[in-house]
Coordinates of C-alpha atoms and ligand atoms in Angstrom, one line a residue:
M437 CA -80.8 57.5 5.2
A438 CA -78.9 56.2 2.3
A439 CA -76.7 53.2 3.2
T440 CA -73.0 54.1 3.0
D441 CA -70.3 51.5 2.6
L442 CA -67.5 52.4 5.0
T443 CA -65.1 49.7 3.9
K444 CA -62.3 51.0 1.8
A445 CA -61.6 49.0 -1.4
V446 CA -58.3 47.1 -1.2
D447 CA -55.8 48.5 -3.6
L448 CA -54.6 45.3 -5.2
S449 CA -52.2 47.2 -7.5
T450 CA -49.9 48.2 -4.6
H451 CA -50.3 45.5 -2.0
A452 CA -47.3 43.5 -3.0
E453 CA -47.4 41.1 -0.1
G454 CA -50.9 39.7 -1.0
T455 CA -53.9 39.3 1.3
G456 CA -53.3 36.1 3.2
P457 CA -50.9 35.3 6.0
N458 CA -47.3 35.9 5.1
R459 CA -44.8 33.1 4.8
F460 CA -41.4 34.4 6.1
R461 CA -39.5 31.1 5.7
R462 CA -39.7 28.0 3.6
P463 CA -38.4 24.4 4.0
V464 CA -35.8 23.0 1.7
Y465 CA -34.4 19.5 1.5
V466 CA -30.6 19.4 2.2
D467 CA -27.8 16.9 2.4
F468 CA -25.1 17.0 5.1
M469 CA -22.0 15.0 5.5
P470 CA -22.5 12.2 8.0
P471 CA -19.8 12.2 10.7
C472 CA -18.8 8.6 10.0
N473 CA -18.0 9.5 6.4
S474 CA -16.1 12.6 7.4
A475 CA -14.0 10.6 9.8
C476 CA -13.2 7.6 7.5
P477 CA -9.7 8.3 6.0
A478 CA -10.8 6.5 2.8
G479 CA -13.8 8.7 2.6
E480 CA -16.3 5.8 2.4
N481 CA -19.9 6.5 1.8
I482 CA -20.8 4.5 4.9
Q483 CA -24.3 5.6 5.1
G484 CA -24.9 4.7 1.5
W485 CA -23.6 1.2 1.8
L486 CA -25.3 0.7 5.1
S487 CA -28.6 1.6 3.4
H488 CA -28.1 -1.2 0.8
A489 CA -27.2 -3.6 3.6
Q490 CA -30.5 -2.6 5.4
A491 CA -32.3 -3.8 2.4
G492 CA -30.3 -7.0 2.3
N493 CA -28.7 -6.0 -1.0
Y494 CA -25.1 -6.7 -0.2
F495 CA -24.0 -6.7 -3.8
E496 CA -25.0 -3.0 -4.2
A497 CA -23.6 -2.3 -0.7
F498 CA -20.3 -3.8 -2.0
Q499 CA -20.4 -1.8 -5.2
T500 CA -21.1 1.5 -3.3
L501 CA -18.3 0.7 -0.8
V502 CA -15.6 -0.1 -3.4
E503 CA -16.2 3.2 -5.2
D504 CA -14.0 4.6 -2.4
N505 CA -12.1 1.6 -1.0
P506 CA -11.2 -1.6 -2.8
F507 CA -10.6 -3.6 0.4
P508 CA -13.7 -4.1 2.5
A509 CA -12.7 -7.5 4.0
I510 CA -9.3 -6.2 4.9
M511 CA -10.5 -2.9 6.3
G512 CA -13.1 -4.7 8.4
R513 CA -10.2 -6.5 10.1
V514 CA -7.3 -4.0 10.3
C515 CA -8.7 -0.5 10.2
V516 CA -8.7 1.3 13.5
K517 CA -12.2 2.5 12.6
P518 CA -12.1 6.2 13.3
C519 CA -15.6 6.2 11.6
E520 CA -17.0 4.6 14.7
T521 CA -15.5 7.3 17.0
G522 CA -17.4 9.8 15.0
C523 CA -20.7 7.9 14.8
N524 CA -23.7 9.8 16.2
R525 CA -25.4 6.7 17.4
N526 CA -22.8 6.7 20.2
H527 CA -24.9 9.5 21.9
I528 CA -27.9 7.2 22.1
D529 CA -26.5 3.8 23.0
T530 CA -23.5 2.4 21.2
T531 CA -21.9 3.2 17.8
I532 CA -22.9 1.3 14.7
N533 CA -20.5 -1.6 14.4
I534 CA -19.4 -0.2 11.0
H535 CA -16.2 -2.1 10.5
A536 CA -18.0 -5.4 11.2
V537 CA -20.7 -4.8 8.6
E538 CA -17.9 -3.7 6.2
R539 CA -16.2 -7.0 6.9
Y540 CA -19.4 -9.0 6.3
I541 CA -19.8 -7.3 2.9
G542 CA -16.2 -7.9 2.1
D543 CA -16.3 -11.6 3.1
E544 CA -19.5 -12.0 1.1
S545 CA -17.9 -10.4 -2.0
I546 CA -15.1 -13.0 -1.7
N547 CA -17.4 -15.9 -1.2
Q548 CA -19.6 -14.8 -4.1
Q549 CA -16.6 -13.8 -6.2
W550 CA -18.1 -10.4 -7.0
Q551 CA -16.0 -8.3 -9.3
I552 CA -15.8 -4.5 -9.5
R553 CA -18.5 -2.9 -11.5
Y554 CA -17.1 0.1 -13.4
N555 CA -17.4 1.5 -16.8
A556 CA -14.4 3.5 -18.0
K557 CA -13.3 4.2 -21.5
P558 CA -9.6 3.3 -22.0
T559 CA -7.6 6.6 -22.0
G560 CA -4.5 5.2 -23.6
K561 CA -2.4 6.7 -20.7
R562 CA 0.0 4.6 -18.8
V563 CA 0.8 5.0 -15.1
L564 CA 3.7 3.3 -13.1
V565 CA 3.0 2.7 -9.5
I566 CA 6.0 1.9 -7.3
G567 CA 5.2 -0.3 -4.4
A568 CA 2.3 -2.8 -4.0
G569 CA 1.3 -1.9 -0.4
P570 CA -2.2 -0.6 0.4
G571 CA -1.4 2.9 -1.0
G572 CA 0.0 1.6 -4.3
L573 CA -2.7 -0.9 -4.8
S574 CA -5.4 1.7 -4.0
A575 CA -3.9 4.2 -6.5
A576 CA -3.6 1.5 -9.1
Y577 CA -7.2 0.5 -8.5
H578 CA -8.6 4.0 -8.7
L579 CA -6.6 4.8 -11.8
A580 CA -7.8 1.6 -13.5
R581 CA -11.4 2.6 -12.7
L582 CA -10.6 5.8 -14.5
G583 CA -9.5 3.9 -17.6
H584 CA -5.8 4.2 -17.3
T585 CA -3.4 1.3 -17.9
V586 CA -1.5 0.6 -14.6
E587 CA 1.6 -1.4 -13.8
I588 CA 2.9 -1.8 -10.3
F589 CA 6.6 -2.6 -9.6
E590 CA 7.1 -4.2 -6.2
A591 CA 10.5 -4.9 -4.7
G592 CA 9.2 -7.7 -2.5
S593 CA 8.1 -11.2 -3.5
H594 CA 4.4 -10.7 -2.6
P595 CA 2.0 -7.8 -3.0
G596 CA 0.4 -6.2 0.1
G597 CA 3.3 -4.3 1.7
L598 CA 2.9 -4.1 5.5
L599 CA -0.4 -5.9 5.3
W600 CA 1.5 -8.9 4.0
T601 CA 4.7 -8.6 6.0
G602 CA 3.6 -6.8 9.2
V603 CA 0.1 -7.8 10.0
P604 CA -0.2 -11.2 11.7
E605 CA -2.6 -13.9 10.5
Y606 CA -4.6 -13.7 13.7
R607 CA -5.6 -10.2 12.6
L608 CA -5.6 -10.6 8.8
P609 CA -5.7 -14.1 7.2
K610 CA -3.4 -14.1 4.1
N611 CA -6.2 -15.6 1.9
I612 CA -8.4 -12.6 2.6
L613 CA -5.6 -10.2 1.6
D614 CA -4.8 -12.2 -1.5
A615 CA -8.5 -12.4 -2.6
E616 CA -8.9 -8.6 -2.5
I617 CA -5.6 -8.0 -4.3
D618 CA -6.7 -10.6 -6.9
R619 CA -9.8 -8.5 -7.7
I620 CA -7.6 -5.6 -8.6
V621 CA -5.4 -7.8 -10.8
K622 CA -8.6 -9.0 -12.6
M623 CA -9.3 -5.3 -13.5
G624 CA -6.1 -5.5 -15.6
V625 CA -3.6 -4.0 -13.2
K626 CA -0.3 -5.7 -13.7
I627 CA 1.9 -6.4 -10.7
S628 CA 5.6 -7.1 -11.3
L629 CA 7.2 -8.7 -8.2
N630 CA 10.8 -8.7 -7.2
H631 CA 11.2 -5.5 -9.3
K632 CA 13.1 -3.0 -7.3
V633 CA 13.2 0.4 -8.8
D634 CA 16.6 2.2 -8.6
N635 CA 16.1 4.8 -11.3
V636 CA 12.6 6.2 -11.6
L637 CA 13.2 8.3 -14.7
Q638 CA 14.7 5.4 -16.6
E639 CA 11.9 3.0 -15.7
K640 CA 9.4 5.7 -16.7
A641 CA 11.1 6.1 -20.1
I642 CA 11.5 2.4 -20.7
G643 CA 7.9 1.6 -19.9
N644 CA 6.6 4.6 -21.8
F645 CA 4.7 5.7 -18.7
D646 CA 2.9 9.1 -18.6
A647 CA 2.9 9.5 -14.8
V648 CA 4.4 7.8 -11.7
F649 CA 2.9 7.2 -8.3
L650 CA 5.4 6.5 -5.5
S651 CA 4.2 4.4 -2.6
I652 CA 7.1 2.7 -1.1
G653 CA 5.9 2.9 2.4
A654 CA 8.2 3.2 5.4
Q655 CA 9.9 -0.2 5.8
L656 CA 13.1 0.9 7.3
I657 CA 13.6 1.0 11.1
H658 CA 15.5 4.0 12.5
K659 CA 18.9 2.8 13.7
E660 CA 19.3 3.0 17.5
D661 CA 22.6 4.3 18.9
F662 CA 23.7 2.1 21.8
E663 CA 26.8 0.0 22.5
H664 CA 26.5 -3.7 22.4
D665 CA 28.4 -7.0 22.2
D666 CA 27.2 -10.1 20.4
S667 CA 25.6 -11.8 23.4
V668 CA 22.1 -10.8 22.4
Y669 CA 20.8 -11.4 18.9
I670 CA 19.7 -8.0 17.6
T671 CA 17.4 -7.6 14.7
N672 CA 14.7 -5.2 13.6
A673 CA 11.0 -5.6 12.9
F674 CA 11.2 -5.9 9.1
S675 CA 14.2 -8.3 9.2
F676 CA 12.3 -10.3 11.8
F677 CA 9.2 -10.7 9.6
N678 CA 11.4 -12.1 6.7
E679 CA 13.5 -14.3 9.0
M680 CA 10.6 -15.9 10.8
K681 CA 9.1 -17.0 7.5
N682 CA 12.1 -19.2 6.9
N683 CA 13.1 -20.2 10.4
A684 CA 11.4 -19.1 13.6
S685 CA 13.8 -21.0 15.9
P686 CA 15.9 -18.0 16.9
F687 CA 12.8 -16.5 18.4
T688 CA 11.2 -19.7 19.8
R689 CA 11.2 -20.3 23.6
K690 CA 13.6 -17.4 24.2
K691 CA 13.7 -14.2 26.3
V692 CA 12.8 -11.6 23.7
V693 CA 12.7 -7.8 24.2
V694 CA 10.8 -5.7 21.6
Y695 CA 11.8 -2.0 21.6
G696 CA 9.1 0.4 20.4
G697 CA 5.7 1.6 21.3
G698 CA 3.7 1.3 18.1
K699 CA 1.3 -1.2 16.6
L700 CA 4.2 -2.9 14.9
A701 CA 6.0 -3.5 18.3
L702 CA 2.8 -5.0 19.8
Y703 CA 2.1 -7.2 16.8
L704 CA 5.6 -8.5 17.0
A705 CA 5.4 -9.2 20.7
R706 CA 2.1 -11.1 20.2
I707 CA 3.6 -13.2 17.4
I708 CA 6.6 -14.0 19.5
K709 CA 4.3 -15.0 22.4
R710 CA 2.8 -17.6 20.0
F711 CA 6.3 -19.0 19.5
G712 CA 6.4 -19.9 23.2
S713 CA 8.8 -17.2 24.2
E714 CA 8.8 -14.8 27.1
V715 CA 8.4 -11.3 25.6
A716 CA 8.5 -7.8 27.0
V717 CA 7.9 -4.5 25.1
Y718 CA 10.1 -1.6 26.3
F719 CA 9.2 1.9 25.2
S720 CA 11.1 5.1 26.0
G721 CA 8.0 7.3 26.3
D722 CA 4.9 7.2 28.5
K723 CA 1.4 5.9 27.6
K724 CA 0.4 9.1 25.9
M725 CA 3.4 9.0 23.7
M726 CA 2.8 5.4 22.5
P727 CA 1.8 5.5 18.9
A728 CA -0.2 2.3 19.4
Y729 CA -3.9 2.5 20.2
D730 CA -4.9 1.7 23.8
Y731 CA -6.9 -1.4 22.7
E732 CA -3.8 -2.8 21.0
T733 CA -1.8 -2.5 24.2
E734 CA -4.7 -4.0 26.2
D735 CA -4.9 -7.0 23.9
A736 CA -1.2 -7.6 24.2
L737 CA -1.3 -7.3 28.0
A738 CA -4.2 -9.7 28.1
E739 CA -2.1 -12.3 26.1
G740 CA 0.6 -12.0 28.7
V741 CA 3.0 -9.6 27.0
D742 CA 4.8 -7.4 29.5
V743 CA 4.8 -3.7 28.5
Q744 CA 7.2 -1.4 30.3
L745 CA 7.1 2.4 29.7
L746 CA 9.7 5.1 30.1
Q747 CA 12.7 2.8 29.6
K748 CA 15.5 3.6 27.2
I749 CA 18.1 1.1 26.0
K750 CA 21.6 2.3 26.9
S751 CA 23.9 -0.7 26.3
I752 CA 23.9 -4.5 25.9
A753 CA 26.6 -6.8 27.3
K754 CA 26.7 -10.4 28.4
N755 CA 23.1 -11.2 27.7
K756 CA 21.9 -8.2 29.7
I757 CA 20.3 -5.1 28.4
T758 CA 20.9 -1.9 30.5
L759 CA 18.0 0.5 30.5
E760 CA 17.8 4.1 31.7
K761 CA 14.6 5.2 33.4
Q762 CA 13.0 8.2 31.7
K763 CA 10.8 10.9 33.0
V764 CA 8.5 13.3 31.0
E765 CA 9.5 17.0 31.0
K766 CA 7.6 19.5 28.8
G767 CA 6.1 16.6 26.8
K768 CA 9.4 14.9 26.1
A769 CA 11.1 11.8 27.7
V770 CA 14.4 12.7 29.4
D771 CA 17.1 10.7 31.2
T772 CA 16.9 10.3 35.0
G773 CA 20.3 8.8 35.7
E774 CA 18.6 5.7 37.2
F775 CA 19.5 2.3 35.5
E776 CA 18.3 -1.3 35.6
T777 CA 19.4 -4.4 33.7
I778 CA 17.3 -7.2 32.3
D779 CA 18.2 -10.6 30.8
A780 CA 17.6 -11.1 27.1
D781 CA 18.4 -13.5 24.3
V782 CA 16.9 -11.5 21.5
L783 CA 16.3 -7.8 20.9
I784 CA 13.9 -6.7 18.1
V785 CA 14.0 -3.0 17.4
A786 CA 10.6 -1.8 16.2
N787 CA 10.6 2.0 16.9
K788 CA 10.5 4.8 14.3
Q789 CA 9.8 3.7 10.7
E790 CA 11.6 5.5 7.9
S791 CA 11.3 5.5 4.1
D792 CA 13.9 4.0 1.9
S793 CA 13.7 6.8 -0.6
G794 CA 17.4 7.4 -1.3
F795 CA 16.9 6.4 -4.9
L796 CA 14.8 9.5 -5.5
R797 CA 17.7 11.8 -4.9
A798 CA 18.7 11.3 -8.5
V799 CA 15.4 13.0 -9.6
S800 CA 15.9 16.7 -9.7
G801 CA 13.2 18.7 -7.9
I802 CA 12.1 15.9 -5.4
K803 CA 12.6 17.1 -1.9
I804 CA 13.4 14.5 0.7
N805 CA 13.3 15.0 4.5
D806 CA 15.8 13.6 6.9
D807 CA 13.6 10.6 7.8
G808 CA 13.3 9.7 4.1
T809 CA 9.7 11.1 3.7
V810 CA 9.0 13.0 0.5
V811 CA 7.4 16.5 0.1
I812 CA 4.4 16.9 -2.2
D813 CA 2.5 19.9 -3.3
A814 CA -1.2 20.8 -3.2
N815 CA -1.7 18.6 -6.3
R816 CA -0.1 15.6 -4.5
M817 CA 2.8 15.8 -6.9
T818 CA 6.5 15.7 -5.8
G819 CA 9.0 18.2 -7.2
G820 CA 9.4 15.8 -10.2
E821 CA 7.1 16.6 -13.0
G822 CA 4.4 13.9 -13.3
I823 CA 5.8 12.0 -10.2
F824 CA 3.2 11.8 -7.4
A825 CA 3.5 10.2 -4.0
G826 CA 1.3 9.0 -1.1
G827 CA 1.1 6.6 1.9
D828 CA 3.7 6.1 4.6
M829 CA 6.4 7.8 2.6
L830 CA 4.7 11.2 3.2
P831 CA 5.6 13.2 6.4
G832 CA 3.0 13.0 9.3
E833 CA 2.5 11.5 12.7
N834 CA -0.4 9.3 11.8
R835 CA 0.2 6.3 9.6
S836 CA -2.2 3.6 8.7
S837 CA -3.2 1.5 5.8
T838 CA -6.6 3.3 5.6
I839 CA -4.8 6.7 5.5
A840 CA -2.6 5.4 2.7
I841 CA -5.6 4.1 0.8
G842 CA -7.4 7.4 1.2
Q843 CA -4.4 9.4 0.1
A844 CA -4.0 7.2 -2.9
K845 CA -7.6 7.7 -3.9
K846 CA -7.1 11.5 -3.8
A847 CA -3.8 11.2 -5.7
A848 CA -5.5 9.1 -8.5
K849 CA -7.8 12.1 -9.1
Y850 CA -4.9 14.5 -9.4
I851 CA -3.0 12.1 -11.6
D852 CA -6.1 11.7 -13.8
A853 CA -6.3 15.5 -14.1
F854 CA -2.6 15.8 -14.9
L855 CA -2.9 13.2 -17.6
S856 CA -5.9 15.1 -19.0
K857 CA -4.0 18.4 -18.8
V858 CA -6.7 19.9 -16.6
T859 CA -6.7 21.1 -12.9
F860 CA -8.5 18.9 -10.5
Q861 CA -11.1 21.0 -8.6
K862 CA -12.0 19.5 -5.2
P863 CA -15.8 19.4 -4.9
D864 CA -17.3 21.4 -2.1
K865 CA -17.7 19.5 1.1
H866 CA -21.1 19.5 2.8
P867 CA -21.1 20.6 6.5
T868 CA -21.1 17.7 9.0
A869 CA -24.3 16.6 10.6
G870 CA -23.1 16.3 14.3
Y871 CA -25.5 14.9 16.9
R872 CA -26.8 18.3 17.9
K873 CA -28.2 18.8 14.4
L874 CA -30.4 15.7 14.6
H875 CA -34.0 15.9 16.0
M876 CA -34.2 12.6 17.8
W877 CA -37.8 12.7 18.9
Y878 CA -38.0 8.9 19.2
Q879 CA -36.1 6.5 21.5
T880 CA -34.7 3.2 20.3
E881 CA -33.3 0.3 22.4
A882 CA -31.1 -1.6 20.0
P883 CA -27.6 -2.2 21.4
Q884 CA -24.8 -3.1 19.1
K885 CA -24.2 -6.7 18.0
E886 CA -20.7 -7.4 19.1
Q887 CA -18.3 -9.8 17.4
D888 CA -17.2 -13.0 19.0
K889 CA -13.6 -12.9 20.3
L890 CA -11.3 -15.7 21.3
A891 CA -10.3 -15.6 25.0
P892 CA -6.7 -14.4 25.3
A893 CA -5.6 -17.7 26.8
V894 CA -6.9 -19.6 23.8
A895 CA -5.9 -17.0 21.2
V896 CA -2.3 -17.0 22.2
K897 CA -2.0 -20.7 21.4
S898 CA -2.3 -20.3 17.7
F899 CA -2.5 -17.9 14.7
E900 CA -6.2 -18.4 14.3
E901 CA -8.2 -15.3 13.7
I902 CA -9.1 -13.8 17.0
I903 CA -12.2 -11.7 16.1
G904 CA -15.1 -13.4 14.4
G905 CA -17.5 -12.0 11.8
L906 CA -21.1 -11.1 12.1
S907 CA -23.9 -13.4 10.7
E908 CA -26.1 -12.1 8.0
P909 CA -29.0 -11.2 10.4
E910 CA -26.5 -9.5 12.7
A911 CA -25.0 -7.4 9.9
K912 CA -28.5 -6.4 8.7
F913 CA -29.5 -5.5 12.3
E914 CA -26.4 -3.3 12.6
A915 CA -27.1 -1.6 9.3
H916 CA -30.7 -0.9 10.5
R917 CA -29.3 0.9 13.6
C918 CA -27.9 3.7 11.4
L919 CA -29.6 7.1 11.9
S920 CA -29.0 8.3 8.4
C921 CA -27.4 11.5 9.8
G922 CA -27.9 14.5 7.6
N923 CA -29.6 12.8 4.6
C924 CA -33.2 11.9 3.9
F925 CA -33.9 8.2 4.2
E926 CA -37.6 8.5 3.1
C927 CA -39.1 7.8 6.5
D928 CA -42.3 9.7 5.4
G929 CA -42.1 11.7 8.7
C930 CA -42.4 15.1 7.0
F931 CA -45.1 13.8 4.6
G932 CA -47.2 12.6 7.5
A933 CA -46.6 15.6 9.8
C934 CA -47.3 18.5 7.3
P935 CA -50.7 20.0 8.4
E936 CA -51.2 21.5 4.9
D937 CA -50.5 18.4 2.7
A938 CA -47.8 20.5 1.1
I939 CA -45.3 17.6 0.7
I940 CA -45.4 15.5 -2.5
K941 CA -43.9 12.0 -2.6
L942 CA -41.8 11.4 -5.7
G943 CA -41.5 7.6 -5.4
K944 CA -39.0 5.3 -3.9
G945 CA -35.5 6.6 -4.2
N946 CA -36.6 10.1 -5.4
R947 CA -37.5 11.6 -2.0
Y948 CA -40.1 14.4 -1.9
K949 CA -40.8 18.0 -3.0
F950 CA -42.7 20.9 -1.4
N951 CA -45.8 22.4 -2.8
F952 CA -45.1 26.1 -2.0
D953 CA -48.6 27.1 -3.0
A954 CA -49.8 25.2 0.0
C955 CA -46.9 25.5 2.4
T956 CA -47.3 28.1 5.2
G957 CA -43.7 27.8 6.5
C958 CA -44.8 26.4 9.9
A959 CA -41.6 24.3 10.1
V960 CA -43.3 21.2 11.5
C961 CA -41.6 19.1 8.8
Y962 CA -38.2 20.6 9.8
E963 CA -38.7 20.1 13.5
Q964 CA -39.7 16.4 13.2
C965 CA -37.0 15.5 10.7
P966 CA -34.9 13.1 12.8
C967 CA -31.8 13.2 10.5
H968 CA -31.9 17.0 9.7
A969 CA -32.5 16.6 6.0
I970 CA -34.7 19.7 6.0
E971 CA -33.6 23.3 6.6
M972 CA -35.8 26.4 6.9
I973 CA -34.5 29.4 4.8
P974 CA -35.9 32.9 4.9
E975 CA -38.2 34.3 2.3
P976 CA -37.8 35.8 -0.3
V977 CA -35.9 33.0 -1.9
N978 CA -33.4 33.5 -4.7
L979 CA -34.2 30.3 -6.6
S980 CA -30.9 30.2 -8.4
T981 CA -28.7 30.4 -5.2
D982 CA -30.8 29.5 -2.1
V983 CA -32.4 26.3 -3.3
K984 CA -30.4 23.6 -4.8
Ligands
SF4_1174 S1 -12.2 2.0 6.3 FE1 -12.0 2.2 8.5 S2 -12.8 4.2 8.9 FE2 -13.5 3.7 6.9 S3 -15.5 2.7 7.2 FE3 -14.0 1.1 7.2 S4 -13.6 0.8 9.4 FE4 -14.5 2.8 9.2
SF4_1175 S1 -25.6 6.7 12.7 FE1 -25.2 6.0 10.6 S2 -25.0 7.9 9.4 FE2 -24.9 8.5 11.5 S3 -22.7 8.6 12.0 FE3 -23.4 6.5 12.6 S4 -23.1 5.2 10.8 FE4 -22.9 7.4 10.1
SF4_1176 S1 -44.9 21.1 7.5 FE1 -45.8 21.5 5.5 S2 -46.6 23.6 5.7 FE2 -45.2 23.3 7.4 S3 -43.2 24.1 6.5 FE3 -43.3 21.9 6.2 S4 -44.1 21.7 4.1 FE4 -44.6 23.8 4.8

């Protein structure tokens, strides 16, 4: 019998899916936003500068850091570090001590006298910044990086705003503040001190400025309404800071009451404690209503400051302050009709801060709220053409130097666009790489390196800095603890794990690429990627939109 071939020939002209196993998905390298970066009000590329610190290259770490924030040594001391609250490492052991590494880099930059590396062509445009606080200085710095000529007019006799007047030396030594401001001056930013602006439009015209950035802060204290005689010396937080520089004796070895519940009130109380006075902080709300962070209250309590909540001042007579007990109803503190009196020599009011923005009423279009804060639009411009604003003079519950610095960075981009007669387009934000996105297949035991801290009983005896810095090995160790959330750090994990040798190394700093002729879409690379820098996307792939 003749042999018959029963196998039907494959019709290669119609079998579009090919003859091998099908790949239904393929890996792609991606970049996510690390949660630390997302939480930092100044938008620092923390992961980026930590990676330079890991390599011991603190100069590059500094240059990466200052692309977003010109004050690493200051931030490492005063920032309330929301970045660390967001840090994914917290789910494993303890957060990266980000602010301490930042401080190390900042201190190193001061010791080594590193200057800012930037390369901007002069634009010929002139910008006036009003106020040399953290927001004004940050705006001036970022505008200078963009090639604009910047002058700052500051009403006070020293730049720094609240960082100079309101933050005690035990938290921020003045030489650190001055060194980081000096670096901005070296970029060509001119600061005119004792220059109070009363007429913005006139100053703009006289100085031939093309735009203005307002950053006058909130250095007025809301006036409290209570009856009083002259038996108790009454002042407010900002007057106190000025008075104590010339003569601290009215506050030395006295009974002092500080009225307020914010960071400012607690700073004041701790300064006064160092003058040998008895000091108590009274606040009309409860703990939840206190604007100060818990650790600030705890530090004050540890130094012997008495903190009393739900007490409102009613009147002052014959060296006695009468307070009415408050209770919380529907989230608000209300009177109870119960009173108590306390002895006092001095009362320092340090409650709500307001902005001294009355001079802006002369500029048509600028809208000012009752508390002196100023309204801005989506381009960060006030109702006055070419007049932008930022920092504590904007409405909002949360105020901090880091927020002011971040707002000023954003404003500089809008001012730059305004000067170039274009519209600033915000770049797309990558999604955040939260802890659940990571594939932490390995365990590490590397608890945080903590900073040394003076014992409260010692700290309260002087204005010496309370919290110490990290040593170089400690800073490097902390940097190495970073998980590189959401971004490839070239660990070679995918390269080693791929069963098909489908991953090609592109050399240090250039990451990898996939060889899709060999890749089967098994997803082993994706599953082992500890930082979630690989995603699997379905086939077929539209190369122009799916793969970037
Ligand atoms: S500025 Fe503050 S939030 Fe930003 S990295 Fe530094 S400590 Fe963290
Ligand atoms: S582990 Fe590193 S990248 Fe991840 S959140 Fe913390 S500091 Fe940022
Ligand atoms: S491990 Fe290799 S074969 Fe598997 S999806 Fe990744 S690149 Fe492709």
